[in-house]
Amino acid sequence: MVQCFQAMSAHPVTPLVRVPWNEPGIIGKVLDGGAWGVICPMVNTSAEAKALVSACLYPPAGKRSNGPIRAAAYGEAGAYQSSANEQVLIVPMIETQEAADNIDAILDIPGISGIYIGPSDLGLSLGWRPTLDREEPEIFPIYEKLVQATGKRGQFAGIHNATGIYAARMIAMGFRLVTIANDSGLMARAAREQIAITRKNAGDVAT
């Protein structure tokens, strides 16, 4: 993670980390390592959202312990502790019907910056197969509800996508954070495409 942050530091981007679970120890560790935002899976209730906020913020707003060795420029005296609570992004993942039903209560927890939808897990909770770029008619009213709930509070809605085409559709719907596939998936997709092109153009020799 820190090596990724070091590479990112040469560019005007905000380092975000998707932690494995809503657990204070790992959340504090990624923040101390230099993350400026935490994306947390399976936040389904206001109580779980409150616990996430508490793990991300210093007292009195939360219970994050002090020790930002890398985040505070490797221990140099500075303003990190006094500004972190206002600057750290706190992003619960909305991945179940329960979370969608509780969206207003989740977003009303002070400190929540926005949400990030996991379409595969959300689909599983609705009895569908896990996949990205969903096309079930029932999914779009859910997306619209989540976008509207964040928008009226000045928060943002994010969603993970398989393709740029679908990501553009989501931006048009009102999403303001879109991610596309992953590194291994993109490499595999590009390899399959080029192999298919080779076989198509080489004819019988390539079969």
Tab-separated table of C-alpha atoms in Angstrom:
chain	number	residue	atom	x	y	z
A	1	MET	CA	0.000	0.000	0.000
A	2	VAL	CA	2.714	2.473	0.944
A	3	GLN	CA	4.586	1.725	-2.282
A	4	CYS	CA	1.425	2.511	-4.232
A	5	PHE	CA	1.072	5.769	-2.313
A	6	GLN	CA	4.681	6.673	-3.105
A	7	ALA	CA	4.023	6.170	-6.808
A	8	MET	CA	0.788	8.153	-6.617
A	9	SER	CA	2.433	11.085	-4.854
A	10	ALA	CA	3.848	12.336	-8.165
A	11	HIS	CA	0.318	12.883	-9.460
A	12	PRO	CA	-2.647	15.031	-8.351
A	13	VAL	CA	-4.726	12.140	-7.029
A	14	THR	CA	-6.245	11.307	-3.669
A	15	PRO	CA	-5.081	7.961	-2.221
A	16	LEU	CA	-8.073	5.888	-1.160
A	17	VAL	CA	-8.018	2.419	0.388
A	18	ARG	CA	-10.732	-0.197	0.331
A	19	VAL	CA	-10.214	-1.968	3.648
A	20	PRO	CA	-11.220	-5.627	4.086
A	21	TRP	CA	-13.731	-4.951	6.861
A	22	ASN	CA	-15.158	-2.415	9.290
A	23	GLU	CA	-12.443	-3.003	11.862
A	24	PRO	CA	-10.687	-0.148	13.724
A	25	GLY	CA	-7.198	-1.665	13.666
A	26	ILE	CA	-6.856	-1.970	9.907
A	27	ILE	CA	-8.663	1.335	9.313
A	28	GLY	CA	-6.229	3.185	11.576
A	29	LYS	CA	-3.283	1.447	9.935
A	30	VAL	CA	-4.184	2.513	6.384
A	31	LEU	CA	-4.818	6.082	7.523
A	32	ASP	CA	-1.510	6.195	9.389
A	33	GLY	CA	0.136	4.891	6.221
A	34	GLY	CA	-1.085	7.870	4.227
A	35	ALA	CA	-4.592	7.105	2.959
A	36	TRP	CA	-6.813	10.173	2.653
A	37	GLY	CA	-9.958	8.137	2.352
A	38	VAL	CA	-11.361	4.819	3.533
A	39	ILE	CA	-13.830	2.746	1.519
A	40	CYS	CA	-15.410	0.143	3.786
A	41	PRO	CA	-17.443	-2.891	2.629
A	42	MET	CA	-20.784	-4.127	3.904
A	43	VAL	CA	-21.977	-1.126	5.884
A	44	ASN	CA	-25.661	-1.933	6.286
A	45	THR	CA	-26.919	0.139	9.218
A	46	SER	CA	-26.467	3.507	10.869
A	47	ALA	CA	-24.692	1.780	13.771
A	48	GLU	CA	-22.133	0.281	11.396
A	49	ALA	CA	-21.695	3.648	9.672
A	50	LYS	CA	-21.148	5.296	13.048
A	51	ALA	CA	-18.505	2.691	13.923
A	52	LEU	CA	-16.727	3.394	10.631
A	53	VAL	CA	-16.669	7.123	11.287
A	54	SER	CA	-15.393	6.557	14.814
A	55	ALA	CA	-12.483	4.476	13.528
A	56	CYS	CA	-11.530	7.141	10.972
A	57	LEU	CA	-11.602	10.276	13.147
A	58	TYR	CA	-9.539	11.529	16.067
A	59	PRO	CA	-11.261	12.396	19.362
A	60	PRO	CA	-13.586	13.959	20.227
A	61	ALA	CA	-15.302	13.117	16.909
A	62	GLY	CA	-14.058	9.514	16.917
A	63	LYS	CA	-11.709	7.032	18.523
A	64	ARG	CA	-8.797	6.860	16.079
A	65	SER	CA	-5.524	6.516	17.951
A	66	ASN	CA	-2.618	8.888	17.343
A	67	GLY	CA	0.296	7.542	15.316
A	68	PRO	CA	0.282	8.908	11.765
A	69	ILE	CA	3.964	8.184	11.162
A	70	ARG	CA	3.891	8.304	7.378
A	71	ALA	CA	0.685	10.318	7.003
A	72	ALA	CA	2.244	13.169	9.006
A	73	ALA	CA	5.382	13.303	6.835
A	74	TYR	CA	7.246	10.649	8.837
A	75	GLY	CA	6.804	12.268	12.212
A	76	GLU	CA	7.599	15.852	11.309
A	77	ALA	CA	5.709	18.397	13.352
A	78	GLY	CA	2.815	19.694	11.329
A	79	ALA	CA	-0.890	20.255	11.105
A	80	TYR	CA	-1.922	16.717	10.205
A	81	GLN	CA	-3.749	15.910	13.436
A	82	SER	CA	-5.594	19.224	13.416
A	83	SER	CA	-6.791	18.873	9.818
A	84	ALA	CA	-7.260	15.125	9.294
A	85	ASN	CA	-10.811	14.983	10.661
A	86	GLU	CA	-11.953	17.557	8.116
A	87	GLN	CA	-10.058	16.083	5.175
A	88	VAL	CA	-10.322	12.295	5.431
A	89	LEU	CA	-13.016	10.821	3.192
A	90	ILE	CA	-15.238	8.208	4.834
A	91	VAL	CA	-17.056	6.073	2.292
A	92	PRO	CA	-19.267	3.130	3.287
A	93	MET	CA	-20.013	0.557	0.601
A	94	ILE	CA	-23.674	-0.047	-0.161
A	95	GLU	CA	-23.842	-3.698	-1.145
A	96	THR	CA	-27.117	-5.102	0.166
A	97	GLN	CA	-30.846	-4.446	0.077
A	98	GLU	CA	-30.610	-3.731	3.802
A	99	ALA	CA	-28.089	-0.966	3.198
A	100	ALA	CA	-30.217	0.543	0.422
A	101	ASP	CA	-33.247	0.483	2.727
A	102	ASN	CA	-31.222	2.220	5.461
A	103	ILE	CA	-29.522	4.754	3.179
A	104	ASP	CA	-30.969	7.862	4.829
A	105	ALA	CA	-29.915	6.757	8.308
A	106	ILE	CA	-26.435	5.849	7.030
A	107	LEU	CA	-25.907	9.151	5.241
A	108	ASP	CA	-27.125	11.156	8.233
A	109	ILE	CA	-24.219	9.961	10.385
A	110	PRO	CA	-21.904	12.989	10.753
A	111	GLY	CA	-18.613	12.394	8.950
A	112	ILE	CA	-19.909	10.255	6.085
A	113	SER	CA	-18.560	11.705	2.823
A	114	GLY	CA	-20.423	9.582	0.301
A	115	ILE	CA	-21.102	6.001	-0.708
A	116	TYR	CA	-19.638	3.413	-3.058
A	117	ILE	CA	-21.867	0.740	-4.585
A	118	GLY	CA	-20.686	-2.821	-5.084
A	119	PRO	CA	-23.016	-4.115	-7.842
A	120	SER	CA	-21.998	-7.766	-7.520
A	121	ASP	CA	-22.787	-8.068	-3.819
A	122	LEU	CA	-25.879	-5.903	-4.201
A	123	GLY	CA	-27.055	-8.303	-6.893
A	124	LEU	CA	-26.404	-11.298	-4.653
A	125	SER	CA	-28.528	-9.780	-1.910
A	126	LEU	CA	-31.360	-9.399	-4.428
A	127	GLY	CA	-31.112	-13.018	-5.556
A	128	TRP	CA	-29.230	-12.350	-8.789
A	129	ARG	CA	-25.874	-13.582	-10.056
A	130	PRO	CA	-22.854	-11.472	-9.069
A	131	THR	CA	-21.769	-9.226	-11.936
A	132	LEU	CA	-20.923	-5.646	-12.797
A	133	ASP	CA	-22.659	-3.369	-15.335
A	134	ARG	CA	-26.066	-4.635	-14.274
A	135	GLU	CA	-29.022	-4.358	-16.630
A	136	GLU	CA	-31.894	-5.669	-14.520
A	137	PRO	CA	-34.735	-3.123	-14.717
A	138	GLU	CA	-35.151	-3.281	-10.945
A	139	ILE	CA	-31.606	-2.046	-10.277
A	140	PHE	CA	-31.959	1.405	-11.772
A	141	PRO	CA	-34.577	2.721	-9.322
A	142	ILE	CA	-32.222	1.620	-6.525
A	143	TYR	CA	-29.323	3.488	-8.122
A	144	GLU	CA	-31.488	6.582	-8.600
A	145	LYS	CA	-32.600	6.455	-4.973
A	146	LEU	CA	-28.991	6.291	-3.765
A	147	VAL	CA	-27.852	9.109	-6.057
A	148	GLN	CA	-30.723	11.342	-4.941
A	149	ALA	CA	-30.128	10.593	-1.257
A	150	THR	CA	-26.472	11.604	-1.491
A	151	GLY	CA	-27.103	14.582	-3.744
A	152	LYS	CA	-29.551	16.291	-1.443
A	153	ARG	CA	-27.010	16.099	1.377
A	154	GLY	CA	-24.048	17.358	-0.634
A	155	GLN	CA	-22.436	13.924	-0.556
A	156	PHE	CA	-21.302	11.837	-3.535
A	157	ALA	CA	-22.285	8.450	-4.904
A	158	GLY	CA	-19.748	6.054	-6.409
A	159	ILE	CA	-20.047	2.753	-8.241
A	160	HIS	CA	-17.719	0.079	-9.595
A	161	ASN	CA	-18.019	-0.735	-13.304
A	162	ALA	CA	-16.690	-3.287	-15.769
A	163	THR	CA	-16.443	-0.956	-18.771
A	164	GLY	CA	-15.986	2.681	-19.624
A	165	ILE	CA	-19.260	2.726	-21.551
A	166	TYR	CA	-21.237	1.736	-18.468
A	167	ALA	CA	-19.223	4.115	-16.279
A	168	ALA	CA	-20.215	6.986	-18.576
A	169	ARG	CA	-23.871	5.961	-18.206
A	170	MET	CA	-23.492	6.065	-14.446
A	171	ILE	CA	-21.938	9.539	-14.588
A	172	ALA	CA	-24.934	10.674	-16.638
A	173	MET	CA	-27.180	9.212	-13.917
A	174	GLY	CA	-25.443	11.344	-11.300
A	175	PHE	CA	-22.612	9.222	-9.937
A	176	ARG	CA	-19.487	11.249	-9.167
A	177	LEU	CA	-17.009	8.448	-8.446
A	178	VAL	CA	-16.670	5.689	-11.021
A	179	THR	CA	-14.061	2.954	-11.061
A	180	ILE	CA	-13.490	0.612	-13.978
A	181	ALA	CA	-12.548	-3.077	-13.720
A	182	ASN	CA	-9.167	-3.837	-12.091
A	183	ASP	CA	-5.600	-4.219	-13.267
A	184	SER	CA	-5.606	-7.991	-13.725
A	185	GLY	CA	-9.023	-7.929	-15.363
A	186	LEU	CA	-8.010	-5.214	-17.800
A	187	MET	CA	-4.844	-7.088	-18.737
A	188	ALA	CA	-6.758	-10.343	-19.283
A	189	ARG	CA	-9.399	-8.569	-21.369
A	190	ALA	CA	-6.787	-6.899	-23.562
A	191	ALA	CA	-4.954	-10.204	-24.027
A	192	ARG	CA	-8.155	-11.995	-25.073
A	193	GLU	CA	-9.014	-9.226	-27.518
A	194	GLN	CA	-5.615	-9.290	-29.182
A	195	ILE	CA	-5.524	-13.086	-29.383
A	196	ALA	CA	-8.972	-13.071	-31.001
A	197	ILE	CA	-7.851	-10.460	-33.517
A	198	THR	CA	-4.762	-12.515	-34.329
A	199	ARG	CA	-6.751	-15.702	-34.902
A	200	LYS	CA	-9.383	-13.927	-36.962
A	201	ASN	CA	-6.869	-12.310	-39.281
A	202	ALA	CA	-4.465	-15.258	-39.507
A	203	GLY	CA	-7.169	-17.616	-40.693
A	204	ASP	CA	-6.857	-21.394	-40.563
A	205	VAL	CA	-3.153	-21.280	-39.764
A	206	ALA	CA	-3.859	-19.892	-36.275
A	207	THR	CA	-6.517	-22.429	-35.251
